[in-house]
């Protein structure tokens, strides 16, 4: 429902928040977080985590090693690039429509700190 929160902390976990202003968080390896309601936020912090926020003004944040993020037409993404030791080398944010970011496309951050379409 609205203002709900979902969390997945184990490996391969999935968390989904579908109501308005919901928050979904996945912290384990290969976790997935999805927020589909208006103003929702999805975050994935684990190894190769994926976050998507497809609702109005949603934000998807993936700051784990080799993370991926996707947002809807009015959303935004935040991504980090970590080296093999897990240290944050780059972190970058963008609204959809800026910096070449397209709605409904998965992105990761390159070693140079550039947004790139993510490979699965």
Short mmCIF file of N, CA and C in Angstrom, two decimals:
data_model
loop_
_atom_site.label_atom_id
_atom_site.label_comp_id
_atom_site.label_asym_id
_atom_site.label_seq_id
_atom_site.Cartn_x
_atom_site.Cartn_y
_atom_site.Cartn_z
N UNK A 1 0.81 -1.20 0.00
CA UNK A 1 0.00 0.00 0.00
C UNK A 1 0.84 1.26 0.00
N UNK A 2 0.21 2.39 0.04
CA UNK A 2 0.91 3.66 0.05
C UNK A 2 1.82 3.76 1.27
N UNK A 3 2.99 4.38 1.06
CA UNK A 3 4.01 4.60 2.09
C UNK A 3 4.61 3.29 2.62
N UNK A 4 4.41 2.22 1.91
CA UNK A 4 4.92 0.92 2.35
C UNK A 4 6.42 0.78 2.14
N UNK A 5 6.98 -0.19 2.80
CA UNK A 5 8.41 -0.47 2.67
C UNK A 5 8.62 -1.97 2.53
N UNK A 6 9.54 -2.33 1.66
CA UNK A 6 9.89 -3.74 1.46
C UNK A 6 11.40 -3.87 1.50
N UNK A 7 11.87 -4.93 2.11
CA UNK A 7 13.31 -5.12 2.24
C UNK A 7 13.66 -6.58 2.01
N UNK A 8 14.74 -6.80 1.26
CA UNK A 8 15.27 -8.14 1.07
C UNK A 8 16.74 -8.09 1.43
N UNK A 9 17.16 -8.88 2.41
CA UNK A 9 18.54 -8.80 2.87
C UNK A 9 19.39 -10.02 2.51
N UNK A 10 18.80 -11.09 2.06
CA UNK A 10 19.58 -12.26 1.71
C UNK A 10 20.01 -12.26 0.25
N UNK A 11 20.95 -13.14 -0.09
CA UNK A 11 21.38 -13.26 -1.47
C UNK A 11 20.21 -13.64 -2.37
N UNK A 12 20.17 -13.05 -3.58
CA UNK A 12 19.14 -13.29 -4.59
C UNK A 12 17.76 -12.83 -4.13
N UNK A 13 17.67 -11.98 -3.14
CA UNK A 13 16.39 -11.51 -2.64
C UNK A 13 15.76 -10.48 -3.56
N UNK A 14 14.45 -10.32 -3.43
CA UNK A 14 13.71 -9.32 -4.21
C UNK A 14 12.78 -8.56 -3.28
N UNK A 15 12.75 -7.24 -3.44
CA UNK A 15 11.85 -6.40 -2.66
C UNK A 15 11.08 -5.52 -3.62
N UNK A 16 9.79 -5.37 -3.40
CA UNK A 16 8.96 -4.58 -4.28
C UNK A 16 8.01 -3.72 -3.47
N UNK A 17 7.93 -2.44 -3.83
CA UNK A 17 6.97 -1.52 -3.22
C UNK A 17 6.11 -0.96 -4.35
N UNK A 18 4.81 -1.22 -4.31
CA UNK A 18 3.95 -0.83 -5.42
C UNK A 18 3.06 0.36 -5.13
N UNK A 19 2.90 0.76 -3.90
CA UNK A 19 2.06 1.91 -3.58
C UNK A 19 2.82 3.22 -3.67
N UNK A 20 2.09 4.33 -3.66
CA UNK A 20 2.71 5.64 -3.73
C UNK A 20 3.65 5.88 -2.56
N UNK A 21 4.78 6.49 -2.83
CA UNK A 21 5.80 6.85 -1.86
C UNK A 21 6.38 5.64 -1.13
N UNK A 22 6.36 4.50 -1.78
CA UNK A 22 6.92 3.29 -1.19
C UNK A 22 8.42 3.23 -1.37
N UNK A 23 9.06 2.39 -0.57
CA UNK A 23 10.51 2.20 -0.64
C UNK A 23 10.82 0.72 -0.65
N UNK A 24 11.71 0.34 -1.57
CA UNK A 24 12.14 -1.05 -1.65
C UNK A 24 13.66 -1.09 -1.58
N UNK A 25 14.19 -2.02 -0.81
CA UNK A 25 15.63 -2.11 -0.63
C UNK A 25 16.09 -3.55 -0.70
N UNK A 26 17.15 -3.79 -1.46
CA UNK A 26 17.75 -5.12 -1.54
C UNK A 26 19.22 -4.98 -1.20
N UNK A 27 19.67 -5.70 -0.17
CA UNK A 27 21.05 -5.54 0.29
C UNK A 27 21.93 -6.76 0.05
N UNK A 28 21.36 -7.89 -0.29
CA UNK A 28 22.17 -9.09 -0.52
C UNK A 28 22.74 -9.14 -1.92
N UNK A 29 23.63 -10.12 -2.14
CA UNK A 29 24.22 -10.30 -3.47
C UNK A 29 23.13 -10.65 -4.48
N UNK A 30 23.19 -10.02 -5.65
CA UNK A 30 22.25 -10.24 -6.75
C UNK A 30 20.81 -9.86 -6.38
N UNK A 31 20.62 -9.02 -5.41
CA UNK A 31 19.28 -8.60 -5.00
C UNK A 31 18.65 -7.66 -6.01
N UNK A 32 17.32 -7.60 -5.99
CA UNK A 32 16.58 -6.71 -6.86
C UNK A 32 15.55 -5.94 -6.05
N UNK A 33 15.48 -4.64 -6.31
CA UNK A 33 14.50 -3.78 -5.64
C UNK A 33 13.71 -3.03 -6.69
N UNK A 34 12.41 -2.95 -6.50
CA UNK A 34 11.54 -2.29 -7.47
C UNK A 34 10.51 -1.43 -6.76
N UNK A 35 10.36 -0.19 -7.22
CA UNK A 35 9.32 0.70 -6.72
C UNK A 35 8.51 1.18 -7.91
N UNK A 36 7.20 0.90 -7.91
CA UNK A 36 6.38 1.24 -9.07
C UNK A 36 5.39 2.36 -8.82
N UNK A 37 5.17 2.75 -7.59
CA UNK A 37 4.22 3.82 -7.30
C UNK A 37 4.84 5.20 -7.47
N UNK A 38 4.00 6.22 -7.38
CA UNK A 38 4.47 7.60 -7.50
C UNK A 38 5.42 7.93 -6.36
N UNK A 39 6.50 8.60 -6.68
CA UNK A 39 7.51 9.07 -5.72
C UNK A 39 8.22 7.92 -5.00
N UNK A 40 8.22 6.75 -5.55
CA UNK A 40 8.86 5.60 -4.92
C UNK A 40 10.37 5.64 -5.05
N UNK A 41 11.03 4.88 -4.20
CA UNK A 41 12.49 4.77 -4.24
C UNK A 41 12.87 3.30 -4.13
N UNK A 42 13.82 2.91 -4.95
CA UNK A 42 14.34 1.54 -4.91
C UNK A 42 15.85 1.62 -4.78
N UNK A 43 16.41 0.82 -3.87
CA UNK A 43 17.86 0.83 -3.71
C UNK A 43 18.39 -0.59 -3.66
N UNK A 44 19.53 -0.78 -4.31
CA UNK A 44 20.23 -2.06 -4.29
C UNK A 44 21.67 -1.78 -3.92
N UNK A 45 22.13 -2.35 -2.82
CA UNK A 45 23.47 -2.06 -2.35
C UNK A 45 24.40 -3.25 -2.41
N UNK A 46 23.90 -4.41 -2.69
CA UNK A 46 24.74 -5.60 -2.73
C UNK A 46 25.43 -5.80 -4.06
N UNK A 47 26.28 -6.80 -4.12
CA UNK A 47 27.04 -7.18 -5.31
C UNK A 47 26.09 -7.48 -6.46
N UNK A 48 26.25 -6.79 -7.57
CA UNK A 48 25.45 -6.93 -8.78
C UNK A 48 23.96 -6.76 -8.53
N UNK A 49 23.60 -5.87 -7.63
CA UNK A 49 22.20 -5.58 -7.35
C UNK A 49 21.58 -4.73 -8.45
N UNK A 50 20.25 -4.80 -8.54
CA UNK A 50 19.51 -4.03 -9.53
C UNK A 50 18.37 -3.30 -8.86
N UNK A 51 18.20 -2.02 -9.23
CA UNK A 51 17.12 -1.20 -8.68
C UNK A 51 16.35 -0.56 -9.82
N UNK A 52 15.01 -0.61 -9.74
CA UNK A 52 14.19 0.06 -10.73
C UNK A 52 13.09 0.85 -10.05
N UNK A 53 12.86 2.05 -10.56
CA UNK A 53 11.79 2.91 -10.07
C UNK A 53 11.06 3.42 -11.30
N UNK A 54 9.92 2.83 -11.58
CA UNK A 54 9.23 3.14 -12.82
C UNK A 54 8.01 4.03 -12.64
N UNK A 55 7.65 4.35 -11.42
CA UNK A 55 6.52 5.24 -11.18
C UNK A 55 6.90 6.71 -11.37
N UNK A 56 5.90 7.57 -11.30
CA UNK A 56 6.09 9.01 -11.46
C UNK A 56 7.08 9.55 -10.42
N UNK A 57 8.13 10.22 -10.89
CA UNK A 57 9.14 10.84 -10.04
C UNK A 57 9.86 9.85 -9.13
N UNK A 58 10.02 8.62 -9.59
CA UNK A 58 10.72 7.61 -8.81
C UNK A 58 12.23 7.74 -8.93
N UNK A 59 12.94 7.18 -7.96
CA UNK A 59 14.41 7.20 -7.96
C UNK A 59 14.93 5.79 -7.73
N UNK A 60 15.89 5.38 -8.58
CA UNK A 60 16.52 4.07 -8.47
C UNK A 60 17.99 4.26 -8.13
N UNK A 61 18.44 3.62 -7.07
CA UNK A 61 19.80 3.79 -6.59
C UNK A 61 20.48 2.43 -6.52
N UNK A 62 21.61 2.29 -7.21
CA UNK A 62 22.38 1.05 -7.16
C UNK A 62 23.83 1.43 -6.92
N UNK A 63 24.30 1.18 -5.72
CA UNK A 63 25.65 1.60 -5.35
C UNK A 63 26.56 0.44 -4.96
N UNK A 64 26.11 -0.77 -5.17
CA UNK A 64 26.95 -1.94 -4.94
C UNK A 64 27.86 -2.20 -6.12
N UNK A 65 28.76 -3.16 -5.95
CA UNK A 65 29.69 -3.54 -7.02
C UNK A 65 28.92 -4.04 -8.23
N UNK A 66 29.14 -3.47 -9.39
CA UNK A 66 28.49 -3.81 -10.65
C UNK A 66 26.97 -3.69 -10.57
N UNK A 67 26.49 -2.66 -9.90
CA UNK A 67 25.06 -2.42 -9.78
C UNK A 67 24.46 -1.86 -11.05
N UNK A 68 23.12 -2.00 -11.16
CA UNK A 68 22.37 -1.50 -12.31
C UNK A 68 21.14 -0.76 -11.81
N UNK A 69 20.72 0.26 -12.59
CA UNK A 69 19.54 1.02 -12.22
C UNK A 69 18.74 1.40 -13.46
N UNK A 70 17.42 1.52 -13.27
CA UNK A 70 16.51 1.92 -14.33
C UNK A 70 15.41 2.77 -13.73
N UNK A 71 14.97 3.79 -14.48
CA UNK A 71 13.88 4.65 -14.01
C UNK A 71 12.88 4.88 -15.12
N UNK A 72 11.69 5.34 -14.72
CA UNK A 72 10.64 5.68 -15.67
C UNK A 72 10.85 7.08 -16.25
N UNK A 73 9.90 7.53 -17.06
CA UNK A 73 10.02 8.78 -17.81
C UNK A 73 10.32 10.01 -16.96
N UNK A 74 9.82 10.07 -15.76
CA UNK A 74 10.02 11.25 -14.92
C UNK A 74 10.95 10.98 -13.75
N UNK A 75 11.69 9.87 -13.82
CA UNK A 75 12.51 9.44 -12.70
C UNK A 75 13.97 9.83 -12.80
N UNK A 76 14.74 9.24 -11.91
CA UNK A 76 16.18 9.51 -11.82
C UNK A 76 16.90 8.24 -11.37
N UNK A 77 18.20 8.20 -11.68
CA UNK A 77 19.03 7.08 -11.25
C UNK A 77 20.28 7.60 -10.54
N UNK A 78 20.82 6.77 -9.65
CA UNK A 78 22.09 7.03 -8.98
C UNK A 78 22.89 5.74 -9.07
N UNK A 79 24.13 5.86 -9.53
CA UNK A 79 24.99 4.68 -9.67
C UNK A 79 26.38 4.96 -9.14
N UNK A 80 27.03 3.91 -8.67
CA UNK A 80 28.43 4.00 -8.24
C UNK A 80 29.25 3.01 -9.04
N UNK A 81 30.51 3.37 -9.24
CA UNK A 81 31.47 2.42 -9.79
C UNK A 81 32.46 2.10 -8.68
N UNK A 82 32.62 0.81 -8.39
CA UNK A 82 33.56 0.36 -7.37
C UNK A 82 34.67 -0.45 -8.02
N UNK A 83 35.87 -0.32 -7.48
CA UNK A 83 36.97 -1.14 -8.00
C UNK A 83 36.87 -2.56 -7.43
N UNK A 84 37.81 -3.40 -7.78
CA UNK A 84 37.76 -4.80 -7.34
C UNK A 84 37.91 -4.97 -5.82
N UNK A 85 38.40 -3.94 -5.13
CA UNK A 85 38.49 -3.96 -3.68
C UNK A 85 37.22 -3.43 -3.02
N UNK A 86 36.23 -3.02 -3.84
CA UNK A 86 34.98 -2.51 -3.31
C UNK A 86 34.99 -1.03 -3.00
N UNK A 87 36.08 -0.34 -3.30
CA UNK A 87 36.16 1.09 -3.02
C UNK A 87 35.37 1.88 -4.06
N UNK A 88 34.64 2.89 -3.62
CA UNK A 88 33.90 3.76 -4.55
C UNK A 88 34.90 4.64 -5.29
N UNK A 89 34.91 4.52 -6.61
CA UNK A 89 35.77 5.33 -7.46
C UNK A 89 34.98 6.49 -8.06
N UNK A 90 33.74 6.21 -8.50
CA UNK A 90 32.86 7.24 -9.07
C UNK A 90 31.46 7.03 -8.51
N UNK A 91 30.73 8.12 -8.39
CA UNK A 91 29.30 8.05 -8.10
C UNK A 91 28.65 9.17 -8.90
N UNK A 92 27.50 8.84 -9.51
CA UNK A 92 26.89 9.79 -10.43
C UNK A 92 25.38 9.64 -10.40
N UNK A 93 24.68 10.76 -10.56
CA UNK A 93 23.22 10.77 -10.60
C UNK A 93 22.75 11.51 -11.84
N UNK A 94 21.56 11.14 -12.31
CA UNK A 94 20.97 11.84 -13.45
C UNK A 94 19.47 11.63 -13.47
N UNK A 95 18.78 12.65 -13.96
CA UNK A 95 17.36 12.50 -14.26
C UNK A 95 17.23 11.86 -15.64
N UNK A 96 16.15 11.13 -15.86
CA UNK A 96 15.85 10.62 -17.19
C UNK A 96 15.68 11.82 -18.12
N UNK A 97 16.27 11.73 -19.29
CA UNK A 97 16.23 12.83 -20.24
C UNK A 97 17.50 13.66 -20.23
N UNK A 98 18.27 13.58 -19.17
CA UNK A 98 19.56 14.26 -19.08
C UNK A 98 20.68 13.23 -19.28
N UNK A 99 21.82 13.69 -19.73
CA UNK A 99 23.02 12.84 -19.85
C UNK A 99 22.79 11.58 -20.68
N UNK A 100 21.85 11.64 -21.61
CA UNK A 100 21.58 10.49 -22.47
C UNK A 100 20.78 9.38 -21.81
N UNK A 101 20.29 9.59 -20.59
CA UNK A 101 19.54 8.56 -19.87
C UNK A 101 18.13 8.45 -20.43
N UNK A 102 17.74 7.23 -20.81
CA UNK A 102 16.43 6.96 -21.37
C UNK A 102 15.57 6.18 -20.37
N UNK A 103 14.28 6.42 -20.43
CA UNK A 103 13.34 5.69 -19.58
C UNK A 103 13.31 4.23 -19.97
N UNK A 104 13.20 3.36 -18.97
CA UNK A 104 13.04 1.94 -19.20
C UNK A 104 14.28 1.22 -19.68
N UNK A 105 15.44 1.84 -19.55
CA UNK A 105 16.70 1.23 -19.97
C UNK A 105 17.57 1.04 -18.73
N UNK A 106 18.19 -0.12 -18.61
CA UNK A 106 19.08 -0.41 -17.49
C UNK A 106 20.44 0.23 -17.74
N UNK A 107 21.00 0.86 -16.71
CA UNK A 107 22.32 1.50 -16.80
C UNK A 107 23.23 1.02 -15.68
N UNK A 108 24.51 1.08 -15.97
CA UNK A 108 25.55 0.91 -14.95
C UNK A 108 26.54 2.04 -15.17
N UNK A 109 27.54 2.11 -14.32
CA UNK A 109 28.55 3.16 -14.43
C UNK A 109 29.86 2.51 -14.87
N UNK A 110 30.50 3.11 -15.87
CA UNK A 110 31.75 2.55 -16.38
C UNK A 110 32.93 2.89 -15.46
N UNK A 111 34.04 2.27 -15.74
CA UNK A 111 35.28 2.54 -14.99
C UNK A 111 35.68 4.00 -15.08
N UNK A 112 35.25 4.67 -16.16
CA UNK A 112 35.53 6.09 -16.35
C UNK A 112 34.48 6.99 -15.73
N UNK A 113 33.48 6.42 -15.08
CA UNK A 113 32.44 7.21 -14.44
C UNK A 113 31.35 7.66 -15.38
N UNK A 114 31.21 6.97 -16.52
CA UNK A 114 30.17 7.32 -17.51
C UNK A 114 29.02 6.34 -17.44
N UNK A 115 27.81 6.84 -17.70
CA UNK A 115 26.66 5.96 -17.79
C UNK A 115 26.77 5.10 -19.05
N UNK A 116 26.53 3.80 -18.90
CA UNK A 116 26.52 2.88 -20.04
C UNK A 116 25.30 1.98 -19.89
N UNK A 117 24.72 1.60 -21.03
CA UNK A 117 23.62 0.65 -20.96
C UNK A 117 24.15 -0.65 -20.40
N UNK A 118 23.44 -1.17 -19.42
CA UNK A 118 23.91 -2.35 -18.69
C UNK A 118 23.75 -3.62 -19.47
N UNK A 119 24.68 -4.52 -19.28
CA UNK A 119 24.60 -5.85 -19.86
C UNK A 119 24.20 -6.82 -18.75
N UNK A 120 23.42 -7.81 -19.12
CA UNK A 120 23.01 -8.82 -18.13
C UNK A 120 23.58 -10.15 -18.50
#
